[in-house]
Coordinates of C-alpha atoms in Angstrom, one line a residue:
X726 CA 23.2 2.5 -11.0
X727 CA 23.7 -1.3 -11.4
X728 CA 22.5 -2.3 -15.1
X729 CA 20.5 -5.5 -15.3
X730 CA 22.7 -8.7 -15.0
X731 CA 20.7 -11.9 -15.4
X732 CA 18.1 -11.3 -13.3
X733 CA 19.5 -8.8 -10.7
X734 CA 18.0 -5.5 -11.1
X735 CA 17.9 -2.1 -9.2
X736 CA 14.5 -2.0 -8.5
X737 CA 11.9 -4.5 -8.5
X738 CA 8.0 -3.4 -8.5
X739 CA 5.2 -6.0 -7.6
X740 CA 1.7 -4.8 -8.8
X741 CA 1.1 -2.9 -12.1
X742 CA -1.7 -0.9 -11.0
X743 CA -1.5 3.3 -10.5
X744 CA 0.8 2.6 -8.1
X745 CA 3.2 -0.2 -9.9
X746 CA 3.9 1.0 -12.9
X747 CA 4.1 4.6 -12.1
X748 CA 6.4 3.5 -9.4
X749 CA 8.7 0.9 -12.1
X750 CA 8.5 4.4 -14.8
X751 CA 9.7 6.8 -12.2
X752 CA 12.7 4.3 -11.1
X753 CA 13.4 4.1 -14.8
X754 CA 13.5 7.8 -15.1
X755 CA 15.8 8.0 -12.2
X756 CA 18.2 5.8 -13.9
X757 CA 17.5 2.5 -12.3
X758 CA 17.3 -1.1 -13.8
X759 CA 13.5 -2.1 -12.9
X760 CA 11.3 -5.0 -13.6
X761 CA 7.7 -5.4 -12.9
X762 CA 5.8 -8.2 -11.9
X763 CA 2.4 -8.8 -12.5
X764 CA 0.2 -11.7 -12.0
X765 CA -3.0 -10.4 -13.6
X766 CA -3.6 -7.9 -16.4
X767 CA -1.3 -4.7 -16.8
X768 CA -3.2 -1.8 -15.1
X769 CA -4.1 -3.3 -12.2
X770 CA -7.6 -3.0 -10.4
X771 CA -8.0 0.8 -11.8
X772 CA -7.7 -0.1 -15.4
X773 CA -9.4 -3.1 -15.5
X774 CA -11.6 -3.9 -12.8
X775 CA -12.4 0.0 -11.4
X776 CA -12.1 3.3 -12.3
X777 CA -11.7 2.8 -16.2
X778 CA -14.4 0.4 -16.7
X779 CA -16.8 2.2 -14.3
X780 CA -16.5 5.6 -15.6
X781 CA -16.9 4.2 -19.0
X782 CA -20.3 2.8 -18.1
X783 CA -21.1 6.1 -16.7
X784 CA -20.8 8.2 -19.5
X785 CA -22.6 5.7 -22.0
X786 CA -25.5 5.4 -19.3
X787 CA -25.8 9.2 -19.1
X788 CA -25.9 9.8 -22.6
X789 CA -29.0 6.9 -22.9
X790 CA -30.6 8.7 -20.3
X791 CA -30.3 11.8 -21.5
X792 CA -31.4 10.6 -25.1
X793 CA -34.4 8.7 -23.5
X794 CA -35.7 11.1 -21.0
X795 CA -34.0 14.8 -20.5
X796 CA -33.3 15.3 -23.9
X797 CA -37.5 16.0 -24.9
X798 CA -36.9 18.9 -23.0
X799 CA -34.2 20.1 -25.1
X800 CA -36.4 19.9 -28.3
X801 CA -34.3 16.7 -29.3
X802 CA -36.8 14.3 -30.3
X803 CA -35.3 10.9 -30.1
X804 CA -38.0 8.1 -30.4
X805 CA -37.7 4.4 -29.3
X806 CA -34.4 5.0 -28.0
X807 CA -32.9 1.8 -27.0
X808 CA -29.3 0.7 -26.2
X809 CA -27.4 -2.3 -27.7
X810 CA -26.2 -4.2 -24.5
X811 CA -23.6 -6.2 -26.3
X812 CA -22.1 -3.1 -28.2
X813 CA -21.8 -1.2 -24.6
X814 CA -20.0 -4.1 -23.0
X815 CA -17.4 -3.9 -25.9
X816 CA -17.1 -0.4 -26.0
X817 CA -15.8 -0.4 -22.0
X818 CA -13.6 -3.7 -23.3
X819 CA -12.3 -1.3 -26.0
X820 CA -11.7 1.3 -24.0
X821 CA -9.4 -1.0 -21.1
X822 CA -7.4 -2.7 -23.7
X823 CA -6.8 0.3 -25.3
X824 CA -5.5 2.0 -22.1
X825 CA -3.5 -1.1 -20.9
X826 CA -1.6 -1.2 -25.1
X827 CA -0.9 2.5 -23.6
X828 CA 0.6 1.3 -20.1
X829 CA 2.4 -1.4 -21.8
X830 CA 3.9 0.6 -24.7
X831 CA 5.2 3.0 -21.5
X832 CA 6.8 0.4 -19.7
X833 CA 8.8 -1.0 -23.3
X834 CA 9.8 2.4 -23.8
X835 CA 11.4 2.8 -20.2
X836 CA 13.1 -0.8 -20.9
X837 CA 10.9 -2.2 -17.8
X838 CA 11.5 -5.7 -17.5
X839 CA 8.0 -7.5 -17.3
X840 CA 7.1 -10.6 -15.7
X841 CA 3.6 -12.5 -15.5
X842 CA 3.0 -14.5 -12.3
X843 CA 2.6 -13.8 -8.6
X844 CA 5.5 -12.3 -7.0
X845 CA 6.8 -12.8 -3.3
X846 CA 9.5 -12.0 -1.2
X847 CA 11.1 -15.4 -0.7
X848 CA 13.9 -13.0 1.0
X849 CA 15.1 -9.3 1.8
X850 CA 15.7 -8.5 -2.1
X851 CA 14.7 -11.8 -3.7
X852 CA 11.3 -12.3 -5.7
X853 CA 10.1 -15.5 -6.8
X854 CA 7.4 -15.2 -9.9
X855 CA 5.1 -18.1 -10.3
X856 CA 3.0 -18.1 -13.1
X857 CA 3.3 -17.7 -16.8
X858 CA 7.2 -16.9 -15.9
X859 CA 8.6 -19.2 -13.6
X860 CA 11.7 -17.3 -12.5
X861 CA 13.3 -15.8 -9.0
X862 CA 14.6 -12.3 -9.5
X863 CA 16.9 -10.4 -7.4
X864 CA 16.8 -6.9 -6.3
X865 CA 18.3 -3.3 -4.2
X866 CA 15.0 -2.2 -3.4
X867 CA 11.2 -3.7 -3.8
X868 CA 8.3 -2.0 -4.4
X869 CA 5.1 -3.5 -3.6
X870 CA 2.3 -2.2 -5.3
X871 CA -0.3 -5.4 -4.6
X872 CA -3.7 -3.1 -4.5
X873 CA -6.7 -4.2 -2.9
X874 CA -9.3 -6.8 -3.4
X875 CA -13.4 -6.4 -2.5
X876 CA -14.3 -7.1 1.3
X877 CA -17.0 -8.9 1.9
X878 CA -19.0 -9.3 4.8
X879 CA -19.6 -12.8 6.5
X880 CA -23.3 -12.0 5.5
X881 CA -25.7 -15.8 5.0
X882 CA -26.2 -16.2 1.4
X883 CA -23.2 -14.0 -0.1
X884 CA -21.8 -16.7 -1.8
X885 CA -25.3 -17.6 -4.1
X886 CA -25.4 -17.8 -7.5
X887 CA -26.7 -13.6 -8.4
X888 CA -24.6 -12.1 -5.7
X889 CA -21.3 -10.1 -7.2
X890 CA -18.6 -7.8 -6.0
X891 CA -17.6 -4.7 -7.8
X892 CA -14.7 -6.8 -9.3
X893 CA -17.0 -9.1 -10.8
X894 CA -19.8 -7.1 -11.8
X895 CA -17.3 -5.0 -13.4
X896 CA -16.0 -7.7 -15.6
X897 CA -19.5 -8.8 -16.7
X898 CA -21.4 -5.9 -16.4
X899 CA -24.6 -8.1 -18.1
X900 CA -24.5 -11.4 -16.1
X901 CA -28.1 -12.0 -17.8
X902 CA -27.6 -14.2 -21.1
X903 CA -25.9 -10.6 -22.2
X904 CA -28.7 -8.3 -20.8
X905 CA -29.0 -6.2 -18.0
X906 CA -31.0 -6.8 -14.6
X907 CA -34.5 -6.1 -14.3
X908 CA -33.5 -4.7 -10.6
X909 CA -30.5 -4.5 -8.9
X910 CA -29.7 -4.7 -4.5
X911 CA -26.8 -2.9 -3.5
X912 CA -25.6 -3.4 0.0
X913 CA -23.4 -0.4 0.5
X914 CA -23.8 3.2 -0.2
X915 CA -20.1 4.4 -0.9
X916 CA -18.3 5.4 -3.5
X917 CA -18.6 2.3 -5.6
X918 CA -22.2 1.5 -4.2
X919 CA -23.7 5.1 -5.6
X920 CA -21.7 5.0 -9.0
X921 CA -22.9 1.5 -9.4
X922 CA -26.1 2.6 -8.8
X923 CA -25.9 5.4 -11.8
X924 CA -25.1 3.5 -14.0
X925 CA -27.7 0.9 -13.6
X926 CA -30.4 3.8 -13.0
X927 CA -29.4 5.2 -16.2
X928 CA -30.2 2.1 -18.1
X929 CA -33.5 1.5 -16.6
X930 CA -32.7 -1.0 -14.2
X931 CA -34.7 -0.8 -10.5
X932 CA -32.0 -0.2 -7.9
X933 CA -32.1 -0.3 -4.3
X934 CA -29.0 0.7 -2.1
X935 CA -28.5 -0.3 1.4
X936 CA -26.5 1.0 4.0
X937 CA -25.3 0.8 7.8
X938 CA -24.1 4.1 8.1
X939 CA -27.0 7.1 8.5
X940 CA -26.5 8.3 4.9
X941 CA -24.9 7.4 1.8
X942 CA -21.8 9.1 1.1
X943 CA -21.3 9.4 4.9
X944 CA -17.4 10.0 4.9
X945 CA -18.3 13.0 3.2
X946 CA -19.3 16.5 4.0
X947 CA -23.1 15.5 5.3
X948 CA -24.9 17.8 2.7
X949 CA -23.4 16.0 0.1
X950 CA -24.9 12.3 1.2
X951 CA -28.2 14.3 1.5
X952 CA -28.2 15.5 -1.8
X953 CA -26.8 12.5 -3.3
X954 CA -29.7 10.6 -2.2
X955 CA -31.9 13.7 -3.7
X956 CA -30.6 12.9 -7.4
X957 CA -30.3 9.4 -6.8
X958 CA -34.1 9.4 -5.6
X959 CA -35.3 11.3 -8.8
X960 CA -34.2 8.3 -10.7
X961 CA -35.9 6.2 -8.9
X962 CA -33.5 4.3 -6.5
X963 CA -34.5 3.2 -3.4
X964 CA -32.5 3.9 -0.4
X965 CA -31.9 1.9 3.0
X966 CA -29.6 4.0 5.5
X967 CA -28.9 3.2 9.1
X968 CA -29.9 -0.8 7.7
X969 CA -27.7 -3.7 8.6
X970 CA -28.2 -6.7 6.4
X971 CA -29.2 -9.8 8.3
X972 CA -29.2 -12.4 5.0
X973 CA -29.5 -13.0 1.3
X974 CA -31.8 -15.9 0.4
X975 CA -33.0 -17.6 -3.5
X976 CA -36.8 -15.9 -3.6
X977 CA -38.3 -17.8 -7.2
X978 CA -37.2 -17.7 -10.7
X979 CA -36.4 -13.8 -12.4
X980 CA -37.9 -12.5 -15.0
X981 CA -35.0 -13.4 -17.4
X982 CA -33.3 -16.4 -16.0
X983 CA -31.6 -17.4 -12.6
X984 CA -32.9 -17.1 -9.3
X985 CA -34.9 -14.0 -7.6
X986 CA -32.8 -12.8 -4.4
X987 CA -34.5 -11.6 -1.4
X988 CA -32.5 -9.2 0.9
X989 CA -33.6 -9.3 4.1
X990 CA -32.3 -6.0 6.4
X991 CA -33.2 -4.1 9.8
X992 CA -33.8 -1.0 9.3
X993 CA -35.3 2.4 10.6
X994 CA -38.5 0.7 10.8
X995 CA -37.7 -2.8 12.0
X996 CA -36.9 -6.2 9.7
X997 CA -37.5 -5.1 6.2
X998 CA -36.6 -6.9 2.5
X999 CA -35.6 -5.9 -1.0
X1000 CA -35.8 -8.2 -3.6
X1001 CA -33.9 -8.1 -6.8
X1002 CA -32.3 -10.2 -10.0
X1003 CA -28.6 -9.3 -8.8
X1004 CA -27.1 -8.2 -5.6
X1005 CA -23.8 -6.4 -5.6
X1006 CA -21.8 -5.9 -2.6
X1007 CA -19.8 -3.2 -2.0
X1008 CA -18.5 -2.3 1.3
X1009 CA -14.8 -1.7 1.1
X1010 CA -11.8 -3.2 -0.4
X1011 CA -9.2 -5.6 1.7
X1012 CA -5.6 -5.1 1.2
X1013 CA -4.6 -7.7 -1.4
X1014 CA -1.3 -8.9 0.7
X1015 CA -2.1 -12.8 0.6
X1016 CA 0.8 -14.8 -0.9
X1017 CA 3.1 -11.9 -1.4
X1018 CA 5.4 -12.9 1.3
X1019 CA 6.8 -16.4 2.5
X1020 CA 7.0 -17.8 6.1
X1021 CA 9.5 -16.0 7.6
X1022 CA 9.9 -13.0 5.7
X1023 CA 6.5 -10.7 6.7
X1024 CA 6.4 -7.7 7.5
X1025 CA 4.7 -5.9 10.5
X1026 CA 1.2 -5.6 8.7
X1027 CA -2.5 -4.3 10.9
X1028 CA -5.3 -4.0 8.3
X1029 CA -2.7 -3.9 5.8
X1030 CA 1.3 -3.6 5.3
X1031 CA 2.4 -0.8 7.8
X1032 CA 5.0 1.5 6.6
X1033 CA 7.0 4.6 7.7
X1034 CA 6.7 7.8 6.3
X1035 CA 9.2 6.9 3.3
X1036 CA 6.9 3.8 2.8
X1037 CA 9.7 1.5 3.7
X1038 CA 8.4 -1.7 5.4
X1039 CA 9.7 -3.6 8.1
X1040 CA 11.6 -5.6 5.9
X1041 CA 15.0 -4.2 5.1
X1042 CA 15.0 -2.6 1.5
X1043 CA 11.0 -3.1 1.1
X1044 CA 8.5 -0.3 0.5
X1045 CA 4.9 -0.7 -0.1
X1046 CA 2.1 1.9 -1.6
X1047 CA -1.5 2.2 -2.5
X1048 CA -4.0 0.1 -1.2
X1049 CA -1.9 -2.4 0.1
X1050 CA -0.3 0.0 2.5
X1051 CA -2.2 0.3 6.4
X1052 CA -4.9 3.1 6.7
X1053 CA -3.9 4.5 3.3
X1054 CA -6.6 6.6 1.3
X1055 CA -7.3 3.9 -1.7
X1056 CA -7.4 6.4 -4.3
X1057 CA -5.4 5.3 -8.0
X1058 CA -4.1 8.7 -7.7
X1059 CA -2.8 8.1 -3.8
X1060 CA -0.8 5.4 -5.3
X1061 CA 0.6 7.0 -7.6
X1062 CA 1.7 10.0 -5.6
X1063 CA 3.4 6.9 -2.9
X1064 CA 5.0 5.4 -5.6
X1065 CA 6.8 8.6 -6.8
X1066 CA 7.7 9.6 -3.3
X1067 CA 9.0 5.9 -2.5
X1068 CA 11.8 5.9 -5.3
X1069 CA 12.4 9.6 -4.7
X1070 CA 13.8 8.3 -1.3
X1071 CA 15.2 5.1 -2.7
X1072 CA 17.1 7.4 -5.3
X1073 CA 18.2 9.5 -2.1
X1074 CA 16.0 13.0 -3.1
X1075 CA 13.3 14.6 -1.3
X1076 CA 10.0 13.9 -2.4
X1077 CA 8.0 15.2 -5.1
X1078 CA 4.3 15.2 -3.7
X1079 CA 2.9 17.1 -1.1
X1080 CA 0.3 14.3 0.2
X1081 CA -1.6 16.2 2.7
X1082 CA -4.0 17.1 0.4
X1083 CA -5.4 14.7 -1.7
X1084 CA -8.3 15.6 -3.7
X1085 CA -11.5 12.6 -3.8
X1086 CA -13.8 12.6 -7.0
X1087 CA -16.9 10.7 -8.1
X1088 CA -18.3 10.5 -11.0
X1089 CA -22.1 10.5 -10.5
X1090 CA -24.3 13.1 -12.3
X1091 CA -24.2 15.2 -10.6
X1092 CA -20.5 15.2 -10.2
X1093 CA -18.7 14.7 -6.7
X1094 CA -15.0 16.4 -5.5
X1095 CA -13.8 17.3 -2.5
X1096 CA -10.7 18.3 -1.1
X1097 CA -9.6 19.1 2.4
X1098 CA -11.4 19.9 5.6
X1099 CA -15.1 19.7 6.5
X1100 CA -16.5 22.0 8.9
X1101 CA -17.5 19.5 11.3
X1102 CA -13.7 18.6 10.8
X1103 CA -12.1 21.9 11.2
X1104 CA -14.1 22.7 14.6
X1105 CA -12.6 19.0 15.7
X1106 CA -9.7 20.4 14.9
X1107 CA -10.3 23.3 17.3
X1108 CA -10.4 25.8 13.9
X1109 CA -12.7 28.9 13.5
X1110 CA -13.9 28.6 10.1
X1111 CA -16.4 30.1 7.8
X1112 CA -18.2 28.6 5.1
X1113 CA -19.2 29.8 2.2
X1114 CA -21.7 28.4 -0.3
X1115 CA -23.0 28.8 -3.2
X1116 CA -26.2 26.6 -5.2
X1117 CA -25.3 26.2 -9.0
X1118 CA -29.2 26.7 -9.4
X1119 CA -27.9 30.5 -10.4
X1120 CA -24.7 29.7 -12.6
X1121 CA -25.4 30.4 -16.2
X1122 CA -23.6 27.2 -17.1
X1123 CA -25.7 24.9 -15.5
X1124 CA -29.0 26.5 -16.5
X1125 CA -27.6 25.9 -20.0
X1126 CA -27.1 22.6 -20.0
X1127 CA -30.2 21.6 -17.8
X1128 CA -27.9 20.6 -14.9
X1129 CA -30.0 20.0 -11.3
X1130 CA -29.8 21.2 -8.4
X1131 CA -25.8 21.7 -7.2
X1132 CA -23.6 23.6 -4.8
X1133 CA -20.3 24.8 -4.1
X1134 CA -19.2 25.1 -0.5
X1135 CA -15.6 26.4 0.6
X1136 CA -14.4 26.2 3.6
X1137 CA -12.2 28.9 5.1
X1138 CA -10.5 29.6 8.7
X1139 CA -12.3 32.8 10.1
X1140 CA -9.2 35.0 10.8
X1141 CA -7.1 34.7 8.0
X1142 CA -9.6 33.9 5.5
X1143 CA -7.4 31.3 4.0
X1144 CA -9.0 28.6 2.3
X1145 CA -9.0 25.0 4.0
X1146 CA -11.7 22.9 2.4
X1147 CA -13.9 22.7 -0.4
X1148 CA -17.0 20.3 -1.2
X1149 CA -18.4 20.6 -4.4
X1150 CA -21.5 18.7 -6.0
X1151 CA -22.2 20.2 -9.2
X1152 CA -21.4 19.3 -13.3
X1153 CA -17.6 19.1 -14.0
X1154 CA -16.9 19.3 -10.2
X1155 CA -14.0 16.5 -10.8
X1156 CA -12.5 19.3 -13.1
X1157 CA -12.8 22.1 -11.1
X1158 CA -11.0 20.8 -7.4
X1159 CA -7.7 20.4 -9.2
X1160 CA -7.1 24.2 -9.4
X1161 CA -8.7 24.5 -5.2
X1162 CA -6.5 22.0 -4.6
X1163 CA -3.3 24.4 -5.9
X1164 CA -5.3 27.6 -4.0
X1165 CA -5.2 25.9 -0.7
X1166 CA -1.5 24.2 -1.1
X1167 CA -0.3 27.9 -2.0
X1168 CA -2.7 28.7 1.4
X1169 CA -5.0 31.2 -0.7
X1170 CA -7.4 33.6 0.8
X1171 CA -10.5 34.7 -0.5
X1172 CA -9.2 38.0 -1.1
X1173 CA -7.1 36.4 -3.5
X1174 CA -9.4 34.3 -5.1
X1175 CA -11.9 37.3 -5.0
X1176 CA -9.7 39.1 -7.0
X1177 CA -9.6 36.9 -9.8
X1178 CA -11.7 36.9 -13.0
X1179 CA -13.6 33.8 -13.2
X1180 CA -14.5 33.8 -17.2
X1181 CA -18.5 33.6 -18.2
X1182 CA -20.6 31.5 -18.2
X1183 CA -18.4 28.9 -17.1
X1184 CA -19.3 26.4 -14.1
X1185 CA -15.8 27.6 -13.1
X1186 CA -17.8 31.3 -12.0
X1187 CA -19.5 29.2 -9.2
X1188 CA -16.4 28.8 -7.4
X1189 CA -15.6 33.3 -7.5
X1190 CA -19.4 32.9 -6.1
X1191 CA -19.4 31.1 -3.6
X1192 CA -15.7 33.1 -2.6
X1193 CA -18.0 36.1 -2.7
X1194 CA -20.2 35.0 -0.6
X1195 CA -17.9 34.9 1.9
X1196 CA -17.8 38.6 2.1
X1197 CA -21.4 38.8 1.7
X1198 CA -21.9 40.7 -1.5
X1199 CA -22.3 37.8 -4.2
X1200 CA -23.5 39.2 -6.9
X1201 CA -25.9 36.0 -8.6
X1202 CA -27.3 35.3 -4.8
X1203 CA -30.3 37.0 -3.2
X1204 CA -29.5 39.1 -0.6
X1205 CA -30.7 38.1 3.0
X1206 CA -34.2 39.6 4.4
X1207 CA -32.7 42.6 6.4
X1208 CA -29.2 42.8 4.9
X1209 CA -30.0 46.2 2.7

């Protein structure tokens, strides 16, 4: 491959998110010259503004809910529990920078070229960086790696002083003089929307979600928005479904500065209101393609940038993945998989990743993943299938560490038994689909997976249950009235 001259390089990667910098470590490893351009932090959304952050403010949340409420029944006596706002905040800051040293130590050691500044394609295999470097770079291939920014709906009074998307709340997680929210609105019950909600639940902080769709979760298998709504309900979170906002308005002063916000929504029962410190909105993310291309050079883009199944663009020697990319699945681990496929054809071999099954996780208590085909999905599909369930009520794991009410539920085609989906809600479910995922790429059957041993007391035995039940002879499940 052509070694760097100047500022001519092999590859050239816009975006330093999953997608980005896997993408610029992957050309490096195939033996290409690569820079990366980035006009915000390394890491991208994921890192700092997402996943990381989030899931950090999870797991501290949990553990002060646990401390301040389940743990009694334990025998742990913890009294005046209390949380130090300031010290959380710094702990998920902590935790980012500490990941992004990581990602920029990786890119040093590949020799990855790094530029800060906005990169676009000025011209088929010319980048111009505007920013902290002020520079136009020259390239075989580009990757664009751009992500996706919060949507936000043309909604009266989303603009006030209170109101915050994911990306902002994220960064400031205590927008009160360092404290958190006395209540919380959330207008959208997705992924984003229900973990956001945990995590303020957990700390004490009145939440209400509101959504359009029937149910929360609703892209989902349909029991697990129902039971979602369960745990979320225990913790005292009100939710809105089938409720379309009609405005935000200012609603008198808050308990602890700023403005009061009054949410006003139809709902099942006619016009209806929330009101709340803080509103967050969170109904999608946008592809983030403004600015990355000058007039003349764009590509054929719908919703986002439209690519082949290489993930070339329209623009000679262009590719784009991750949440940039037309109707893809905005997952960090999505991009990632593209961006590894993408140089495996710009290096001329076949690609690595098998992306028809992609596994999708959240990280509520309890714990979200599924992977494949719903029924109401198979039966779309014209598939006979059998499902096969199985409550974690009766796993030794779960009653052990005080878990709630979970399930496991596979999803297998009738004839061949082979396994085609799986939906679990249960602890450590984002663990656990990794290894489903393998049994249905390797098309599994349940007489397979039955003849496994599933180690005890595990939360891992739930999934040889619920396999079992799809014979009928589980052994940790009642059998039915009439059945012996």
């Amino acid at each position: 491959m052509e070694s760097k001259m100047e500022n001519k390089y092999d590859l050239i990667v816009v975006g330093s998110g999953p997608g980005g910098y896997v993408g610029a470590i992957r050309g490096a490893q195939a033996g290409f010259s690569v820079a990366l351009v980035e006009a915000r932090e390394i890491g991208g959304t994921c890192l700092n503004r997402g996943c990381i952050p989030t899931k950090t403010l999870l797991h501290i949340s949990r553990m002060y809910g646990e401390l301040s409420g389940d743990a009694a029944e334990l025998g742990i006596v913890a009294q005046g529990v209390s949380f130090d706002a300031g010290k959380v905040i710094a702990r998920k800051n902590d935790t980012v920078t500490r990941l992004q040293d990581g990602v920029a130590a990786l890119l040093k050691a590949n020799k990855i070229a790094v530029f800060s500044g906005t990169g676009t394609i000025t011209a088929p295999g010319t980048v111009r960086v505007t920013g902290s470097d002020n520079i136009e770079l020259e390239g075989k291939r580009i990757l664009l790696a751009a992500g996706a920014c919060p949507a936000v709906p043309p909604i009266p009074g989303a603009k006030l002083p209170g109101v915050f998307t994911s990306d902002e709340l994220l960064a400031n997680p205590l927008p009160l003089a360092g404290q958190m929210p006395e209540s919380l609105v959330i207008i959208g019950g997705g992924v984003i929307g229900v973990e956001m909600a945990s995590v303020y639940s957990n700390f004490g902080v009145n939440v209400t979600v509101i959504e359009a769709a029937d149910s929360i979760l609703n892209l989902l298998d349909s029991e697990i928005g129902q039971s979602m709504a369960l745990a979320l309900g225990k913790k005292g979170v009100k939710i809105h479904t089938a409720a379309t906002v009609e405005e935000i308005v200012e609603s008198g002063e808050s308990g602890n500065g700023g403005k009061n916000l009054l949410v006003k929504f139809n709902g099942k029962n006619g016009a209806a209101s929330a009101s709340a410190a803080r509103v967050l909105v969170s109904v999608g993310r946008r592809p983030n393609i403004a600015g990355l291309f000058a007039a003349g050079v764009e590509p054929v883009v719908n919703r986002g940038i439209v690519v082949d199944e290489h993930f070339q663009t329209s623009i000679p020697g262009v590719y784009a993945v991750g949440d940039c990319v037309d109707g893809t699945i905005q997952l960090a681990h999505v991009a990632s998989a593209q961006a590894t496929n993408a140089v495996c054809h710009i290096a001329g071999v076949p690609p690595e990743i098998d992306l028809t099954l992609v596994p999708n996780c959240i990280y509520t208590n309890p714990e979200v993943a599924t992977v494949g085909m719903t029924e109401r999905e198979a039966k779309k599909r014209g598939l006979n299938v059998k499902v096969s369930k199985y409550l974690m009520t009766g796993n030794s794991k779960s009653v052990v560490e005080g878990q709630g009410r979970g399930f496991i539920k596979l999803v297998f085609e009738s004839e061949s038994a082979i396994l085609v989906g799986a939906h679990l809600m249960c602890a450590r479910a984002t663990d656990m689909i990794g290894e489903i995922t393998l049994a249905m790429k390797t098309k599994t059957t349940a007489h397979e997976l039955a003849s496994l041993v599933y180690p005890h007391p595990t939360f891992n035995e739930g999934i040889g249950e619920a396999v079992e039940n799809f014979f009928g002879r589980a052994v940790h499940v009642p059998p039915k009235p009439g059945a012996r």
